[in-house]
Amino acid sequence: MEYRRALIPALAGGLMVTLLLWWAGASADALRLEGATDVLGPESAARLQSWLLPWSYEPYGGTAGGYPDGTGASRYLGLHHTAIQIRFAAVFVLYAAGALLLVRRLPPERGRTWAALLALWAWGLAAATLAVTVSAPWLIAAGGHGSYRFLPQLASLSAAGRPIVVPVALAAAAWTVFVARLALGGDEPRPRENVPARPALLAATVGTAVVAVSLVVLSYRSNAATLQTASFTGNGPLGEPGDLLRQWLLLGAWSGPAGAPLGDWLLYRLGDVLLLAVVWCALRWLPGLLTRVSVPAMAACGVCAVVLGLLAGQALRMAIDGSRMGSGLLYAASGFGEGVTAALLWGTLAGVAATVTLRAAGGMPPRPPADVRTV
């Protein structure tokens, strides 16, 4: 798909996800009304408000700079508004850039529509997480104490506002696919890469093994504790990277079945097995779905595969753990989106590793000459 045709759905999707998140953030104030509390209940209203506040122009608690009565907060309020503006601008740019690549290499045509929809859904969550992380330093400064535990604050803010992004990203992905189908018109489906089965299997296995390093090795309790308590020599704003390392390196957290029946422990670990299965299947099918296998396309799709695996595993755990459902749907869904920052790192590494393996195993056909190369 040509860049000029792929640009239209990419911009449309970026505008949609930005507007929906802006609307969600602007609706946070409505949850403070007495009527909302009566309808939803105090706990549900407070939880939903915590999902929306990271996208709201109003500071947490209605003030900024740490002044409970609002005195002296005006000098920080402008900085807070700047941070949210950066957040929305970053969401638009990041989603549009990723959607442009995905729509071009994975156009939503016959045989690729569902794959494109799922990839764009996952990329919406990844783009929102990156946007929150990019704008976090301005929010920390708006709090009036940016030099205090800067890295833990950065890790905490980077993990905010993800549950509400899950349905928003799905709606934006559906809109992007719809606009892309209109842009494609009645064109014939683009040709697929002719990838031999054995190199594709090897590439998918290597990419999945990269993800398993985080999910199985680093996420084990003793190893995770080492990362969590890690610190650089000395003090200062870079002296406490443990929380940030956990956000970017751990796709999960688990330990042996000590104190719990082995059967229950294995049942709960099905979420991790499902994550790896989703990643393996995605990396196995991607070379045959893409119009051309390239490192950027495989890296972006690797991120999407890990994000989808996380969502599938979290949904399975929510279904298995029936006790959480008794506390309400909002409480059960509060875990959706966890681990996306780590998925950005490990998904990229998995996609690159799969591409390198595929190329080394002879699974990538030679590129046509420039005068006959298709777009």
Coordinates of C-alpha atoms in Angstrom, one line a residue:
M1 CA 0.0 0.0 0.0
E2 CA 1.4 3.3 -1.0
Y3 CA 2.4 5.8 1.6
R4 CA 0.0 8.5 0.4
R5 CA -2.9 6.1 0.7
A6 CA -1.8 4.6 4.0
L7 CA -1.4 8.1 5.5
I8 CA -5.1 8.8 5.4
P9 CA -6.2 6.0 7.7
A10 CA -3.2 6.5 9.9
L11 CA -4.1 10.2 10.5
A12 CA -7.7 9.3 10.9
G13 CA -6.9 6.7 13.6
G14 CA -4.5 9.1 15.4
L15 CA -7.2 11.8 15.5
M16 CA -9.8 9.3 16.7
V17 CA -7.7 7.9 19.6
T18 CA -6.7 11.5 20.6
L19 CA -10.2 12.7 20.7
L20 CA -11.5 9.7 22.6
L21 CA -8.8 10.0 25.2
W22 CA -9.5 13.8 25.5
W23 CA -13.2 13.1 25.9
A24 CA -12.4 10.5 28.6
G25 CA -10.2 12.9 30.5
A26 CA -12.8 15.7 30.3
S27 CA -15.3 13.3 31.7
A28 CA -13.3 12.8 34.9
D29 CA -14.9 15.7 36.6
A30 CA -18.4 14.2 36.1
L31 CA -17.5 11.3 38.4
R32 CA -17.1 13.8 41.3
L33 CA -20.8 14.6 41.2
E34 CA -23.1 13.1 43.8
G35 CA -25.3 11.5 41.2
A36 CA -22.4 9.5 39.7
T37 CA -21.5 8.2 43.1
D38 CA -25.1 7.2 43.8
V39 CA -25.3 5.3 40.5
L40 CA -21.9 3.7 40.3
G41 CA -21.1 3.4 44.0
P42 CA -18.2 5.2 45.8
E43 CA -15.6 2.5 45.0
S44 CA -16.5 2.1 41.4
A45 CA -16.6 5.8 40.8
A46 CA -13.2 6.3 42.5
R47 CA -11.7 3.5 40.4
L48 CA -13.1 4.8 37.1
Q49 CA -11.9 8.3 38.0
S50 CA -8.4 7.0 38.6
W51 CA -8.5 5.6 35.1
L52 CA -9.5 8.9 33.6
L53 CA -7.5 11.4 35.6
P54 CA -4.2 10.7 33.7
W55 CA -5.9 12.1 30.6
S56 CA -7.5 15.1 32.4
Y57 CA -6.3 18.7 32.3
E58 CA -7.3 19.0 36.0
P59 CA -4.4 18.0 38.4
Y60 CA -4.9 15.2 40.8
G61 CA -7.0 16.4 43.7
G62 CA -7.8 19.6 41.9
T63 CA -4.5 21.4 42.8
A64 CA -0.9 21.4 41.8
G65 CA 2.4 21.9 43.4
G66 CA 1.5 20.2 46.6
Y67 CA -0.6 23.0 48.0
P68 CA -3.8 21.5 49.4
D69 CA -5.6 24.8 49.5
G70 CA -4.6 25.8 46.0
T71 CA -2.4 28.7 47.3
G72 CA 0.7 29.1 45.1
A73 CA -0.5 26.4 42.8
S74 CA -1.0 28.6 39.8
R75 CA 2.6 28.6 38.7
Y76 CA 2.5 24.8 38.5
L77 CA -0.9 24.6 36.8
G78 CA 0.4 25.9 33.5
L79 CA 3.2 23.2 33.6
H80 CA 0.6 20.5 34.3
H81 CA -1.5 21.7 31.3
T82 CA 1.7 21.7 29.1
A83 CA 2.3 18.1 30.2
I84 CA -1.2 17.0 29.2
Q85 CA -0.8 18.8 25.9
I86 CA 2.4 17.0 25.2
R87 CA 0.7 13.7 26.1
F88 CA -2.1 14.2 23.6
A89 CA 0.3 15.4 20.9
A90 CA 2.5 12.4 21.5
V91 CA -0.5 10.0 21.3
F92 CA -1.5 11.4 18.0
V93 CA 2.1 11.3 16.5
L94 CA 3.0 7.9 17.9
Y95 CA -0.2 6.2 16.9
A96 CA -0.2 7.7 13.4
A97 CA 3.4 6.8 12.8
G98 CA 2.9 3.2 13.9
A99 CA -0.4 2.9 12.0
L100 CA 1.2 4.2 8.9
L101 CA 3.8 1.4 9.0
L102 CA 1.3 -1.3 10.0
V103 CA -1.3 -0.3 7.4
R104 CA 1.3 -0.2 4.7
R105 CA 2.9 -3.6 5.5
L106 CA -0.3 -5.2 6.9
P107 CA -3.2 -3.7 4.8
P108 CA -6.7 -4.6 6.1
E109 CA -7.7 -6.4 2.9
R110 CA -9.1 -9.9 2.4
G111 CA -7.1 -12.3 4.4
R112 CA -5.4 -9.7 6.5
T113 CA -8.3 -7.7 8.1
W114 CA -8.4 -9.3 11.5
A115 CA -4.6 -9.3 11.7
A116 CA -4.5 -5.6 10.9
L117 CA -7.3 -4.9 13.4
L118 CA -5.6 -6.7 16.3
A119 CA -2.2 -5.2 15.4
L120 CA -3.7 -1.6 15.4
W121 CA -5.5 -2.3 18.7
A122 CA -2.3 -3.4 20.4
W123 CA -0.4 -0.5 18.9
G124 CA -2.9 2.0 20.3
L125 CA -2.1 0.7 23.8
A126 CA 1.6 0.9 23.1
A127 CA 1.4 4.4 21.7
A128 CA -0.6 5.6 24.7
T129 CA 2.0 4.1 27.1
L130 CA 4.8 5.8 25.3
A131 CA 2.9 9.1 25.3
V132 CA 2.3 8.9 29.0
T133 CA 6.0 8.1 29.6
V134 CA 7.2 11.0 27.4
S135 CA 5.0 13.5 29.2
A136 CA 5.7 12.2 32.7
P137 CA 8.7 14.5 33.4
W138 CA 6.5 17.6 33.0
L139 CA 3.9 16.2 35.4
I140 CA 6.6 15.4 37.9
A141 CA 7.9 18.9 37.7
A142 CA 4.3 20.2 38.0
G143 CA 4.1 18.5 41.4
G144 CA 6.6 20.9 42.8
H145 CA 9.1 18.2 44.0
G146 CA 10.6 16.7 40.9
S147 CA 14.0 16.1 42.4
Y148 CA 12.5 13.7 45.0
R149 CA 12.6 10.0 44.0
F150 CA 12.4 11.0 40.3
L151 CA 12.8 7.5 38.8
P152 CA 10.1 5.9 41.1
Q153 CA 7.8 8.8 40.2
L154 CA 8.5 8.3 36.5
A155 CA 7.8 4.6 36.8
S156 CA 4.5 5.2 38.6
L157 CA 3.3 7.8 36.1
S158 CA 4.3 5.7 33.2
A159 CA 1.9 2.9 34.4
A160 CA -1.1 5.3 34.8
G161 CA -4.2 5.4 32.7
R162 CA -3.9 2.1 30.8
P163 CA -7.2 0.4 31.5
I164 CA -9.3 3.1 29.8
V165 CA -6.9 3.0 26.8
V166 CA -7.9 -0.7 26.0
P167 CA -11.4 0.1 24.8
V168 CA -10.4 3.4 23.3
A169 CA -7.6 1.7 21.3
L170 CA -10.0 -0.9 20.0
A171 CA -12.4 1.7 18.8
A172 CA -9.6 3.6 17.1
A173 CA -8.3 0.4 15.5
A174 CA -11.8 -0.4 14.1
W175 CA -12.0 3.2 12.7
T176 CA -8.6 3.0 11.2
V177 CA -9.4 -0.3 9.5
F178 CA -12.7 1.1 8.2
V179 CA -10.9 4.1 6.6
A180 CA -8.2 1.9 5.3
R181 CA -10.7 -0.3 3.6
L182 CA -12.2 2.7 1.9
A183 CA -8.8 3.9 0.8
L184 CA -8.1 0.5 -0.7
G185 CA -11.3 0.5 -2.7
G186 CA -11.6 -2.5 -5.0
D187 CA -7.8 -3.1 -5.3
E188 CA -6.7 -6.7 -5.4
P189 CA -5.0 -8.1 -2.3
R190 CA -1.3 -7.4 -2.1
P191 CA 1.0 -10.4 -2.7
R192 CA 2.4 -12.2 0.3
E193 CA 6.0 -13.1 1.0
N194 CA 6.8 -16.7 0.0
V195 CA 8.5 -17.8 3.2
P196 CA 9.5 -21.5 3.7
A197 CA 8.0 -23.2 6.7
R198 CA 11.2 -24.3 8.4
P199 CA 12.9 -20.8 8.6
A200 CA 9.6 -19.3 9.7
L201 CA 9.3 -21.9 12.5
L202 CA 12.8 -21.2 13.6
A203 CA 12.4 -17.5 13.6
A204 CA 9.2 -17.7 15.6
T205 CA 10.9 -19.9 18.2
V206 CA 13.8 -17.6 18.6
G207 CA 11.6 -14.6 19.0
T208 CA 9.4 -16.3 21.5
A209 CA 12.6 -17.4 23.4
V210 CA 13.5 -13.7 23.7
V211 CA 10.2 -12.9 25.3
A212 CA 10.5 -15.9 27.6
V213 CA 13.7 -14.4 29.0
S214 CA 11.6 -11.7 30.6
L215 CA 8.5 -13.7 31.3
V216 CA 10.2 -16.8 32.8
V217 CA 13.6 -15.8 33.9
L218 CA 13.5 -12.1 34.9
S219 CA 9.9 -12.3 36.3
Y220 CA 10.7 -15.0 38.8
R221 CA 10.4 -13.6 42.3
S222 CA 14.1 -13.8 43.3
N223 CA 15.3 -12.3 40.1
A224 CA 12.6 -9.7 40.1
A225 CA 13.5 -8.7 43.6
T226 CA 17.1 -8.2 42.5
L227 CA 15.9 -5.8 39.8
Q228 CA 13.4 -4.1 42.1
T229 CA 16.1 -3.3 44.7
A230 CA 18.8 -2.4 42.3
S231 CA 20.4 1.0 42.7
F232 CA 23.3 2.9 41.2
T233 CA 26.2 3.9 43.3
G234 CA 25.5 7.2 45.2
N235 CA 22.4 9.3 45.7
G236 CA 20.5 11.8 43.7
P237 CA 17.7 11.6 41.1
L238 CA 19.3 8.5 39.4
G239 CA 19.9 6.6 42.6
E240 CA 16.7 4.5 42.6
P241 CA 16.1 2.8 39.2
G242 CA 14.4 -0.3 40.7
D243 CA 10.8 0.6 39.9
L244 CA 11.7 1.8 36.4
L245 CA 13.6 -1.3 35.7
R246 CA 10.7 -3.4 36.8
Q247 CA 8.4 -1.5 34.4
W248 CA 10.6 -2.0 31.4
L249 CA 12.0 -5.4 32.0
L250 CA 9.3 -7.6 33.7
L251 CA 6.4 -9.0 31.7
G252 CA 5.0 -10.7 34.8
A253 CA 5.8 -11.7 38.4
W254 CA 5.6 -15.2 39.8
S255 CA 7.2 -17.7 42.1
G256 CA 7.1 -21.4 42.8
P257 CA 4.1 -23.2 44.2
A258 CA 5.2 -22.7 47.8
G259 CA 2.2 -22.4 50.1
A260 CA -0.3 -23.2 47.3
P261 CA -1.4 -26.5 45.6
L262 CA 0.6 -27.3 42.5
G263 CA -2.6 -27.6 40.4
D264 CA -3.8 -24.1 41.3
W265 CA -0.3 -22.8 40.6
L266 CA -0.2 -24.5 37.2
L267 CA -3.7 -23.2 36.4
Y268 CA -2.7 -19.6 37.2
R269 CA 0.4 -20.0 35.0
L270 CA -1.8 -20.7 32.0
G271 CA -1.8 -17.0 31.4
D272 CA 2.0 -17.0 30.8
V273 CA 1.7 -20.0 28.5
L274 CA -1.1 -18.3 26.5
L275 CA 1.1 -15.2 26.2
L276 CA 4.0 -17.2 24.8
A277 CA 1.6 -19.1 22.5
V278 CA 0.2 -15.8 21.1
V279 CA 3.7 -14.5 20.5
W280 CA 4.8 -17.7 18.8
C281 CA 1.8 -17.9 16.5
A282 CA 2.0 -14.2 15.6
L283 CA 5.7 -14.4 14.7
R284 CA 5.1 -17.6 12.8
W285 CA 2.3 -16.1 10.7
L286 CA 3.6 -12.6 10.3
P287 CA 6.2 -13.3 7.5
G288 CA 3.4 -14.7 5.4
L289 CA 1.0 -11.9 6.1
L290 CA 3.3 -8.9 5.6
T291 CA 3.5 -7.5 2.1
R292 CA 7.3 -7.3 2.7
V293 CA 9.3 -8.6 5.7
S294 CA 11.5 -5.8 7.1
V295 CA 13.0 -5.1 10.5
P296 CA 10.8 -2.1 11.3
A297 CA 7.6 -4.0 10.4
M298 CA 8.6 -7.1 12.3
A299 CA 9.7 -5.0 15.3
A300 CA 6.4 -3.1 15.4
C301 CA 4.4 -6.3 14.9
G302 CA 6.5 -8.0 17.7
V303 CA 5.4 -5.3 20.1
C304 CA 1.8 -5.8 19.0
A305 CA 2.1 -9.5 19.5
V306 CA 3.4 -9.2 23.0
V307 CA 0.8 -6.7 24.0
L308 CA -2.0 -9.0 22.6
G309 CA -0.4 -11.8 24.5
L310 CA -0.5 -9.8 27.7
L311 CA -4.2 -8.9 27.2
A312 CA -5.1 -12.5 26.5
G313 CA -3.2 -13.7 29.5
Q314 CA -4.8 -11.1 31.7
A315 CA -8.3 -11.9 30.4
L316 CA -7.6 -15.6 31.2
R317 CA -6.5 -14.9 34.7
M318 CA -9.5 -12.7 35.2
A319 CA -11.7 -15.6 34.2
I320 CA -9.9 -18.1 36.4
D321 CA -9.8 -15.9 39.5
G322 CA -13.5 -15.8 40.2
S323 CA -13.0 -14.0 43.5
R324 CA -12.0 -10.9 41.7
M325 CA -15.2 -10.9 39.7
G326 CA -17.1 -10.7 42.9
S327 CA -15.7 -7.2 43.5
G328 CA -17.1 -5.9 40.3
L329 CA -16.1 -5.6 36.7
L330 CA -14.1 -2.4 37.1
Y331 CA -11.9 -4.1 39.8
A332 CA -11.4 -7.2 37.7
A333 CA -10.4 -5.1 34.6
S334 CA -8.0 -2.9 36.6
G335 CA -5.1 -5.3 35.6
F336 CA -5.6 -4.8 31.8
G337 CA -2.6 -3.1 30.2
E338 CA 0.0 -4.1 32.8
G339 CA 3.4 -4.9 31.4
V340 CA 3.0 -2.8 28.2
T341 CA 6.2 -0.9 28.9
A342 CA 8.1 -4.2 29.0
A343 CA 6.3 -5.3 25.9
L344 CA 7.7 -2.3 24.1
L345 CA 11.2 -3.5 24.8
W346 CA 10.9 -7.2 24.5
G347 CA 8.5 -7.1 21.6
T348 CA 11.0 -5.0 19.6
L349 CA 13.8 -7.4 20.5
A350 CA 11.7 -10.4 19.6
G351 CA 10.7 -8.9 16.2
V352 CA 14.3 -8.0 15.4
A353 CA 15.6 -11.4 16.5
A354 CA 13.0 -13.2 14.4
T355 CA 13.9 -11.1 11.3
V356 CA 17.6 -11.8 11.7
T357 CA 16.9 -15.5 12.2
L358 CA 14.7 -15.6 9.2
R359 CA 17.3 -13.9 7.1
A360 CA 20.1 -16.1 8.3
A361 CA 18.0 -19.3 7.7
G362 CA 17.4 -18.3 4.1
G363 CA 13.7 -17.6 4.7
M364 CA 13.6 -14.1 3.1
P365 CA 13.4 -14.0 -0.7
P366 CA 15.8 -11.6 -2.4
R367 CA 14.4 -8.1 -2.9
P368 CA 13.5 -7.3 -6.5
P369 CA 15.5 -4.7 -8.4
A370 CA 14.6 -1.0 -7.9
D371 CA 13.0 -0.7 -11.3
V372 CA 10.5 -3.5 -10.7
R373 CA 10.0 -3.3 -6.9
T374 CA 6.4 -2.8 -5.8
V375 CA 5.3 -0.5 -3.1

